[in-house]
CSV table of C-alpha atoms and ligand atoms in Angstrom, one decimal:
chain,number,residue,atom,x,y,z
L,1,MET,CA,92.4,96.0,135.8
L,2,HIS,CA,95.5,94.3,133.5
L,3,PRO,CA,97.9,95.6,131.1
L,4,PRO,CA,96.4,96.2,127.7
L,5,SER,CA,94.7,93.4,126.5
L,6,PRO,CA,96.5,91.3,123.5
L,7,SER,CA,93.2,91.7,121.6
L,8,ARG,CA,93.5,95.6,122.4
L,9,LEU,CA,97.0,95.8,121.0
L,10,LEU,CA,96.2,93.3,117.7
L,11,SER,CA,93.1,95.6,117.2
L,12,GLY,CA,96.0,98.5,116.9
L,13,LEU,CA,98.0,96.6,114.8
L,14,VAL,CA,95.3,96.0,112.3
L,15,ALA,CA,94.6,99.8,112.2
L,16,LEU,CA,98.7,100.6,111.9
L,17,CYS,CA,98.3,98.1,108.7
L,18,ALA,CA,95.4,99.4,107.5
L,19,LEU,CA,96.6,102.9,107.5
L,20,THR,CA,100.0,102.1,105.7
L,21,SER,CA,98.0,100.3,103.1
L,22,ALA,CA,95.3,102.9,102.8
L,23,ALA,CA,98.7,105.8,102.3
L,24,HIS,CA,100.0,103.6,100.0
L,25,ALA,CA,96.9,103.4,97.8
L,26,SER,CA,96.5,107.3,98.0
L,27,ASP,CA,99.7,107.7,96.9
L,28,ASP,CA,99.1,105.4,93.9
L,29,GLU,CA,96.0,107.6,92.9
L,30,SER,CA,97.8,111.0,92.9
L,31,SER,CA,100.3,109.7,90.8
L,32,SER,CA,98.3,107.6,88.6
L,33,PRO,CA,96.3,110.2,86.5
L,34,SER,CA,99.2,112.6,85.8
L,35,PRO,CA,102.5,110.3,84.9
L,36,SER,CA,104.7,113.6,83.8
L,37,SER,CA,103.3,115.7,86.4
L,38,SER,CA,107.0,116.6,87.3
L,39,THR,CA,107.9,117.8,83.9
L,40,THR,CA,104.7,119.7,82.9
L,41,THR,CA,102.2,121.7,84.9
L,42,THR,CA,98.8,120.7,83.8
L,43,THR,CA,96.5,124.0,82.8
L,44,SER,CA,92.7,124.3,83.3
L,45,THR,CA,92.7,125.2,79.3
L,46,VAL,CA,93.6,123.0,76.5
L,47,THR,CA,96.8,120.9,78.0
L,48,PRO,CA,99.6,121.1,75.6
L,49,CYS,CA,101.0,117.8,73.9
L,50,VAL,CA,97.4,116.7,74.8
L,51,ALA,CA,94.7,115.5,72.7
L,52,THR,CA,91.6,113.9,72.3
L,53,SER,CA,90.2,112.7,68.8
L,54,THR,CA,86.3,113.2,67.5
L,55,ASN,CA,86.5,109.3,68.0
L,56,GLY,CA,87.2,109.7,71.7
L,57,ALA,CA,90.7,108.1,71.5
L,58,PHE,CA,93.1,109.9,74.0
L,59,TYR,CA,96.8,110.9,73.5
L,60,ASP,CA,99.3,112.4,75.7
L,61,LEU,CA,102.6,112.9,74.1
L,62,ARG,CA,103.9,114.7,77.4
L,63,PRO,CA,106.1,111.6,78.3
L,64,ASP,CA,107.9,112.1,75.1
L,65,THR,CA,109.2,115.4,75.9
L,66,ALA,CA,113.1,115.8,76.3
L,67,VAL,CA,113.4,117.7,79.7
L,68,ILE,CA,116.3,119.0,81.5
L,69,PRO,CA,116.8,116.9,84.6
L,70,GLU,CA,116.0,119.2,87.8
L,71,LYS,CA,118.5,118.4,91.0
L,72,ASP,CA,116.4,116.3,93.5
L,73,VAL,CA,113.6,115.7,91.2
L,74,LYS,CA,113.2,111.9,90.5
L,75,LEU,CA,112.2,111.6,86.5
L,76,ALA,CA,109.8,109.1,85.5
L,77,ARG,CA,111.7,105.8,84.0
L,78,GLY,CA,112.4,106.4,80.1
L,79,THR,CA,111.9,110.0,80.3
L,80,HIS,CA,114.4,111.8,77.6
L,81,THR,CA,116.9,114.1,78.8
L,82,GLU,CA,118.7,114.8,75.4
L,83,ASP,CA,117.0,116.2,72.4
L,84,TYR,CA,116.2,113.6,69.6
L,85,LEU,CA,118.2,113.4,66.9
L,86,ALA,CA,117.1,112.4,63.6
L,87,ARG,CA,119.5,111.1,60.6
L,88,GLY,CA,119.3,113.0,57.3
L,89,TYR,CA,121.0,110.7,55.3
L,90,ASP,CA,121.4,111.8,51.9
L,91,TYR,CA,120.7,115.5,52.8
L,92,GLY,CA,124.2,115.8,54.7
L,93,TYR,CA,122.7,117.2,58.0
L,94,ASN,CA,121.2,115.4,61.1
L,95,ILE,CA,118.2,117.3,62.6
L,96,THR,CA,118.1,118.2,66.5
L,97,LEU,CA,114.3,118.3,67.9
L,98,ASN,CA,112.1,117.8,70.9
L,99,ILE,CA,108.2,116.8,70.9
L,100,CYS,CA,106.0,119.8,72.2
L,101,ALA,CA,108.8,121.9,73.8
L,102,PRO,CA,112.3,124.1,72.9
L,103,VAL,CA,115.2,121.8,72.1
L,104,VAL,CA,116.9,121.1,75.4
L,105,LYS,CA,120.1,122.3,74.5
L,106,GLY,CA,119.9,125.7,73.2
L,107,VAL,CA,121.1,127.5,70.1
L,108,GLU,CA,122.1,130.5,69.1
L,109,ASP,CA,122.7,132.2,65.8
L,110,VAL,CA,120.1,131.0,63.7
L,111,VAL,CA,119.8,132.1,60.0
L,112,GLY,CA,117.0,134.9,60.2
L,113,LEU,CA,115.5,134.5,63.4
L,114,THR,CA,115.7,137.5,66.3
L,115,SER,CA,117.4,136.6,69.4
L,116,GLU,CA,114.2,136.3,71.2
L,117,GLY,CA,112.9,133.3,69.1
L,118,TRP,CA,116.0,131.3,69.6
L,119,SER,CA,115.3,130.3,73.0
L,120,LYS,CA,111.9,128.3,71.5
L,121,ILE,CA,112.9,126.6,68.3
L,122,GLY,CA,111.9,123.2,68.2
L,123,ALA,CA,113.6,121.8,65.7
L,124,TRP,CA,117.0,122.9,63.9
L,125,TYR,CA,119.9,121.7,62.0
L,126,GLU,CA,123.7,123.0,61.1
L,127,LYS,CA,124.6,123.1,57.5
L,128,GLY,CA,127.7,125.0,56.1
L,129,GLY,CA,128.7,126.2,59.8
L,130,LYS,CA,124.8,127.7,59.6
L,131,VAL,CA,122.2,126.9,61.9
L,132,TYR,CA,119.0,126.8,60.5
L,133,SER,CA,115.6,126.6,62.5
L,134,LEU,CA,112.6,124.5,61.3
L,135,GLY,CA,110.0,126.2,63.4
L,136,GLN,CA,109.2,127.0,66.8
L,137,GLU,CA,108.0,124.7,69.5
L,138,SER,CA,104.3,123.7,70.0
L,139,GLY,CA,102.0,121.7,72.0
L,140,ALA,CA,99.2,122.0,69.3
L,141,LEU,CA,98.8,118.2,68.6
L,142,THR,CA,96.1,117.8,66.3
L,143,PRO,CA,94.6,114.4,65.7
L,144,ARG,CA,93.9,114.0,61.8
L,145,GLY,CA,92.0,110.8,61.2
L,146,ARG,CA,93.9,107.8,62.4
L,147,LYS,CA,97.1,110.1,62.5
L,148,LEU,CA,98.6,112.1,64.9
L,149,VAL,CA,100.7,115.1,64.0
L,150,LEU,CA,102.0,117.9,65.2
L,151,GLN,CA,103.4,121.0,63.4
L,152,TYR,CA,106.3,123.4,64.2
L,153,THR,CA,106.1,126.6,61.9
L,154,GLY,CA,108.0,130.2,61.4
L,155,GLY,CA,111.7,128.8,61.0
L,156,SER,CA,114.2,129.9,59.3
L,157,PRO,CA,113.3,131.7,56.0
L,158,CYS,CA,113.5,129.0,53.4
L,159,GLU,CA,115.4,130.5,50.8
L,160,PRO,CA,118.2,133.2,51.5
L,161,PRO,CA,117.9,135.6,48.2
L,162,GLU,CA,121.9,134.8,48.3
L,163,ASP,CA,121.2,131.4,47.9
L,164,LYS,CA,118.7,131.4,45.2
L,165,ASP,CA,121.4,133.6,43.2
L,166,ASP,CA,123.8,131.5,43.7
L,167,LYS,CA,121.6,128.5,42.3
L,168,ARG,CA,120.0,130.3,39.5
L,169,LYS,CA,123.6,131.1,38.5
L,170,LEU,CA,124.5,127.5,38.8
L,171,ALA,CA,121.8,126.1,36.8
L,172,SER,CA,122.0,128.8,34.0
L,173,ARG,CA,125.6,127.6,33.7
L,174,GLY,CA,124.3,123.9,33.8
L,175,VAL,CA,122.5,124.7,30.5
L,176,HIS,CA,125.0,126.3,28.5
L,177,GLU,CA,127.8,124.2,29.6
L,178,GLY,CA,129.9,123.4,26.5
L,179,ALA,CA,128.2,126.0,24.1
L,180,ALA,CA,130.1,129.2,23.3
L,181,TYR,CA,129.1,131.1,25.8
L,182,SER,CA,128.6,134.9,24.8
L,183,LYS,CA,126.2,137.0,26.8
L,184,TYR,CA,125.5,139.5,24.0
L,185,SER,CA,125.5,137.4,20.6
L,186,ASP,CA,122.9,135.0,21.9
L,187,ASP,CA,119.2,136.0,21.3
L,188,GLU,CA,118.2,133.6,23.1
L,189,ASP,CA,120.4,133.9,26.1
L,190,GLU,CA,119.6,138.1,25.7
L,191,ASP,CA,115.9,137.0,26.4
L,192,ARG,CA,116.4,134.6,29.0
L,193,ASP,CA,118.2,137.1,30.6
L,194,HIS,CA,115.5,139.9,30.3
L,195,ASP,CA,113.2,137.4,31.8
L,196,GLN,CA,115.6,136.9,34.3
L,197,THR,CA,115.9,140.7,35.3
L,198,ASP,CA,112.4,140.9,35.3
L,199,SER,CA,111.7,138.3,37.3
L,200,ASP,CA,114.2,139.6,39.6
L,201,SER,CA,113.2,143.1,40.0
L,202,ASP,CA,109.4,141.9,40.7
L,203,LYS,CA,110.8,139.7,43.2
L,204,ASP,CA,113.0,142.7,44.9
L,205,LYS,CA,109.5,145.0,44.5
L,206,GLN,CA,107.8,142.3,46.6
L,207,ASN,CA,110.4,142.0,49.1
L,208,SER,CA,110.7,145.7,49.8
L,209,ASN,CA,106.8,145.9,49.7
L,210,ALA,CA,106.1,143.0,52.1
L,211,SER,CA,109.2,142.7,53.3
L,212,LYS,CA,109.0,140.3,56.6
L,213,GLU,CA,105.7,139.1,56.4
L,214,LYS,CA,105.6,137.6,52.9
L,215,VAL,CA,109.0,135.4,53.8
L,216,ARG,CA,108.6,131.7,53.5
L,217,ARG,CA,109.5,130.4,56.5
L,218,LYS,CA,110.6,126.4,57.1
L,219,SER,CA,108.5,124.3,59.1
L,220,ALA,CA,108.2,120.7,60.5
L,221,THR,CA,105.4,118.4,60.6
L,222,ILE,CA,105.9,115.4,62.8
L,223,SER,CA,103.4,112.6,62.0
L,224,PHE,CA,103.5,110.0,65.0
L,225,LEU,CA,103.0,106.1,65.1
L,226,CYS,CA,101.8,104.2,67.6
L,227,ASP,CA,104.6,101.3,69.1
L,228,ARG,CA,103.5,99.4,71.4
L,229,SER,CA,106.6,97.3,72.6
L,230,PRO,CA,108.0,98.8,75.6
L,231,ASP,CA,111.5,98.0,75.1
L,232,ASN,CA,111.8,100.6,71.9
L,233,PRO,CA,112.5,103.7,73.1
L,234,THR,CA,110.5,106.9,71.2
L,235,ALA,CA,112.9,107.6,68.0
L,236,VAL,CA,112.2,110.5,65.5
L,237,SER,CA,113.1,109.2,61.7
L,238,PHE,CA,113.4,112.1,59.2
L,239,VAL,CA,110.5,111.3,56.2
L,240,GLY,CA,112.0,114.0,53.7
L,241,THR,CA,111.4,117.4,52.7
L,242,ASP,CA,110.2,119.2,49.7
L,243,PRO,CA,112.2,120.2,46.7
L,244,ASP,CA,113.1,123.8,48.1
L,245,GLU,CA,113.8,122.6,51.2
L,246,CYS,CA,110.9,124.7,53.2
L,247,SER,CA,108.5,121.5,54.8
L,248,TYR,CA,110.0,119.0,56.8
L,249,PHE,CA,108.6,115.6,57.4
L,250,PHE,CA,109.3,113.4,60.6
L,251,GLU,CA,107.9,110.5,61.8
L,252,VAL,CA,108.1,109.4,65.4
L,253,ARG,CA,107.7,105.6,66.8
L,254,SER,CA,106.0,106.3,70.3
L,255,GLN,CA,104.1,104.0,73.0
L,256,HIS,CA,102.2,107.2,74.0
L,257,ALA,CA,101.1,108.2,70.3
L,258,CYS,CA,98.8,104.8,70.8
L,259,ALA,CA,95.2,105.7,71.7
L,260,GLY,CA,94.3,105.2,75.4
L,261,ALA,CA,91.3,106.2,77.5
L,262,GLU,CA,91.1,109.5,79.1
L,263,PRO,CA,91.3,109.6,82.3
L,264,HIS,CA,88.3,111.2,84.2
L,265,LYS,CA,88.3,114.4,84.9
L,266,PRO,CA,88.2,115.7,88.6
L,267,GLY,CA,84.5,116.5,89.5
L,268,SER,CA,82.9,114.1,87.0
L,269,VAL,CA,82.1,110.2,88.3
L,270,GLY,CA,84.7,107.7,86.8
L,271,PRO,CA,83.9,104.4,85.6
L,272,GLY,CA,84.9,103.3,89.3
L,273,GLY,CA,82.5,105.8,91.0
L,274,VAL,CA,79.9,104.2,88.3
L,275,PHE,CA,80.4,100.7,89.9
L,276,ALA,CA,80.4,102.1,93.4
L,277,ILE,CA,76.9,103.6,93.1
L,278,ILE,CA,75.6,101.0,91.4
L,279,PHE,CA,76.8,98.4,94.3
L,280,PHE,CA,75.6,100.6,97.5
L,281,ILE,CA,72.2,101.0,95.8
L,282,ALA,CA,71.9,97.1,95.2
L,283,LEU,CA,73.3,96.5,98.6
L,284,ALA,CA,70.2,99.0,100.0
L,285,VAL,CA,67.7,97.5,98.1
L,286,TYR,CA,69.0,93.7,99.1
L,287,VAL,CA,69.2,94.9,103.0
L,288,ILE,CA,66.2,96.9,103.1
L,289,GLY,CA,64.1,94.6,101.0
L,290,GLY,CA,65.2,91.4,103.0
L,291,ILE,CA,64.7,93.1,106.5
L,292,PHE,CA,61.3,93.6,105.4
L,293,TYR,CA,60.6,90.3,104.1
L,294,GLN,CA,61.7,88.8,107.4
L,295,ARG,CA,60.1,91.1,109.4
L,296,THR,CA,56.7,90.6,108.0
L,297,VAL,CA,56.9,87.4,105.9
L,298,VAL,CA,59.1,85.4,108.2
L,299,LYS,CA,58.5,87.2,111.2
L,300,GLN,CA,62.2,86.9,112.4
L,301,ARG,CA,63.5,89.8,115.0
L,302,GLY,CA,66.9,90.9,116.1
L,303,TRP,CA,69.7,90.5,114.4
L,304,ARG,CA,68.0,87.5,112.5
L,305,GLN,CA,65.8,89.8,110.8
L,306,LEU,CA,68.8,90.4,108.4
L,307,PRO,CA,68.9,88.9,105.3
L,308,ASN,CA,70.2,85.4,104.6
L,309,TYR,CA,71.8,85.8,108.6
L,310,THR,CA,73.5,82.6,109.3
L,311,LEU,CA,75.4,83.0,105.5
L,312,TRP,CA,77.1,86.9,106.5
L,313,ALA,CA,77.1,86.1,110.0
L,314,GLY,CA,79.8,82.7,109.0
L,315,ILE,CA,81.6,85.2,106.3
L,316,TRP,CA,81.9,87.6,109.5
L,317,SER,CA,83.6,85.0,111.8
L,318,PHE,CA,86.1,83.6,108.6
L,319,LEU,CA,86.9,87.4,108.2
L,320,LYS,CA,88.0,87.7,111.9
L,321,ASP,CA,89.9,84.8,111.8
L,322,THR,CA,91.5,85.9,108.4
L,323,PHE,CA,92.7,89.4,110.4
L,324,ILE,CA,94.0,88.1,113.0
L,325,ILE,CA,96.1,85.7,110.9
L,326,LEU,CA,97.3,88.9,108.9
L,327,THR,CA,98.2,90.8,112.0
L,328,SER,CA,100.1,88.0,113.4
L,329,SER,CA,102.3,88.3,110.3
L,330,CYS,CA,102.2,91.8,110.7
L,331,ALA,CA,103.4,91.9,114.1
L,332,ARG,CA,106.3,89.6,112.8
L,333,PHE,CA,107.6,92.8,110.8
L,334,LEU,CA,107.7,95.0,114.2
L,335,PRO,CA,111.1,95.6,116.1
L,336,ILE,CA,109.6,93.2,119.1
L,337,ARG,CA,109.1,89.7,118.0
L,338,ARG,CA,106.1,88.7,119.8
L,339,GLY,CA,103.8,87.6,117.5
L,340,TYR,CA,103.2,84.1,118.4
L,341,ARG,CA,102.7,85.3,122.4
L,342,SER,CA,99.8,87.8,121.1
L,343,LEU,CA,98.5,85.2,118.9
L,344,SER,CA,98.3,82.9,121.4
L,345,SER,CA,97.4,84.8,124.1
L,346,SER,CA,94.5,86.4,121.6
L,347,SER,CA,93.2,83.6,121.0
L,348,ARG,CA,92.4,82.9,124.4
L,349,GLY,CA,90.9,86.5,124.5
L,350,ARG,CA,89.1,85.9,121.5
L,351,TYR,CA,87.2,83.0,122.8
L,352,GLY,CA,86.3,84.6,125.6
L,353,ASN,CA,84.9,87.7,124.5
L,354,ASN,CA,83.1,85.3,122.0
L,355,ASP,CA,82.0,83.4,124.8
L,356,ASP,CA,80.6,87.2,126.2
L,357,GLU,CA,79.2,88.0,122.8
L,358,ASN,CA,77.2,84.8,122.9
L,359,ARG,CA,76.0,85.3,126.3
L,360,LEU,CA,75.1,88.7,125.2
L,361,ILE,CA,73.1,87.6,122.1
L,362,ASP,CA,71.2,84.7,124.2
L,363,GLN,CA,69.9,87.4,126.6
L,364,LEU,CA,68.6,89.5,123.5
L,365,ASP,CA,67.3,86.8,121.8
L,366,GLU,CA,65.5,86.0,124.9
L,367,GLU,CA,63.9,89.2,125.4
L,368,TRP,CA,63.3,89.7,121.6
L,369,ASP,CA,61.2,86.4,122.1
L,370,ASP,CA,59.4,87.4,125.0
G,401,NAG,C1,124.8,112.3,61.9
G,401,NAG,O1,124.4,111.2,62.6
G,401,NAG,C2,125.4,109.9,62.2
G,401,NAG,C3,124.8,109.0,63.3
G,401,NAG,O2,124.0,109.5,64.4
G,401,NAG,C4,126.9,110.4,62.0
G,401,NAG,O3,127.9,109.4,61.9
G,401,NAG,C5,127.0,111.4,61.0
G,401,NAG,O4,128.4,112.0,61.1
G,401,NAG,C6,126.5,112.5,61.3
G,401,NAG,N1,126.4,113.6,60.3
G,401,NAG,C7,126.5,114.9,60.5
G,401,NAG,C8,126.5,115.5,59.7
G,401,NAG,O5,126.7,115.2,61.8
G,402,NAG,C1,102.5,146.9,48.3
G,402,NAG,O1,101.5,147.0,49.2
G,402,NAG,C2,100.5,147.8,48.9
G,402,NAG,C3,99.5,148.6,50.4
G,402,NAG,O2,99.8,147.6,51.4
G,402,NAG,C4,99.8,146.9,47.9
G,402,NAG,O3,98.4,147.4,47.7
G,402,NAG,C5,100.2,146.8,47.2
G,402,NAG,O4,99.6,145.9,46.3
G,402,NAG,C6,101.7,146.1,47.6
G,402,NAG,N1,102.3,145.7,46.3
G,402,NAG,C7,102.9,144.4,45.9
G,402,NAG,C8,104.0,144.7,44.5
G,402,NAG,O5,103.1,143.7,46.5
């Protein structure tokens, strides 16, 4: 009879508002469980760089992995796009490494590694123009008590044979420094040389026998420390090596190394789900029990047999009013500025509707009373 009533317009707006907020909520939900979904793909098996300790603490270090920024992919705030640099101080070289992934800036011509191994190097350093690997990357994060540890193994051979010989010569020269050094006149020296050649030939035999498998290779052990302050970016410190520079130790301070709660797996009921179930059971008990009581004991009929009818009716009318206010503010964001008009005309319509409802309910009540 007349154009769409203001109240219908309003209800449409309410629906629009609710829809947009719901869309936002679902966006948040889908993005929250995996903050780094853009950088790593989660697999159904063991996820690299994620660990759960025996006491239930959950760690996810994937946000600390340095990644190459792809075009058109927005990285999460604080994502590293460059490898970590650990200063070597007295060691005379700096170490470049990445966490749970190969170094972003690839290296080539690595000592003691074939070209297939170059792309998986997790840590390296350069010394004397040569690149040494500290191990192939790994995502096997291991909680060990209160420590969280990651280890890279299979780097460059620990002591290249020529280096060892150089060192030994240096050492023997050091021993005999200042003494009149003659190879064949000194018995002691002869013995020493015999020992040395013996051990050398032993070593050669070993090398020829189990040539490649027995080679000791450099490794890096990285320990993670929880640092809750959000201002401190993740930083890697070099701790030291063993005397023959075979095992390297690092310490990483990161806010992601703090124990957290494991995000619930899809399919299982999370804490929110448990709460919702309890809530709905309680609601069902309240409604069914209340209706039973009102019907049998108080002998109410119609809407009034609902438990605490007057209370809920009051809340309902309050909510309705709140909705009207919200929708009027919602309407203000629409290009057509008609918030006030629709509000004023809607209030008239609302009261009209209310009158209709009241009349209807009275009618029903009379019928029930009969
Ligand atoms: C190591 O890094 C520091 C600062 O990051 C720099 O001053 C130093 O020259 C570097 N040392 C080497 C050997 O590259
Ligand atoms: C060499 O290898 C053989 C068989 O693999 C083994 O029996 C032998 O003990 C090895 N010798 C050395 C010196 O390692």
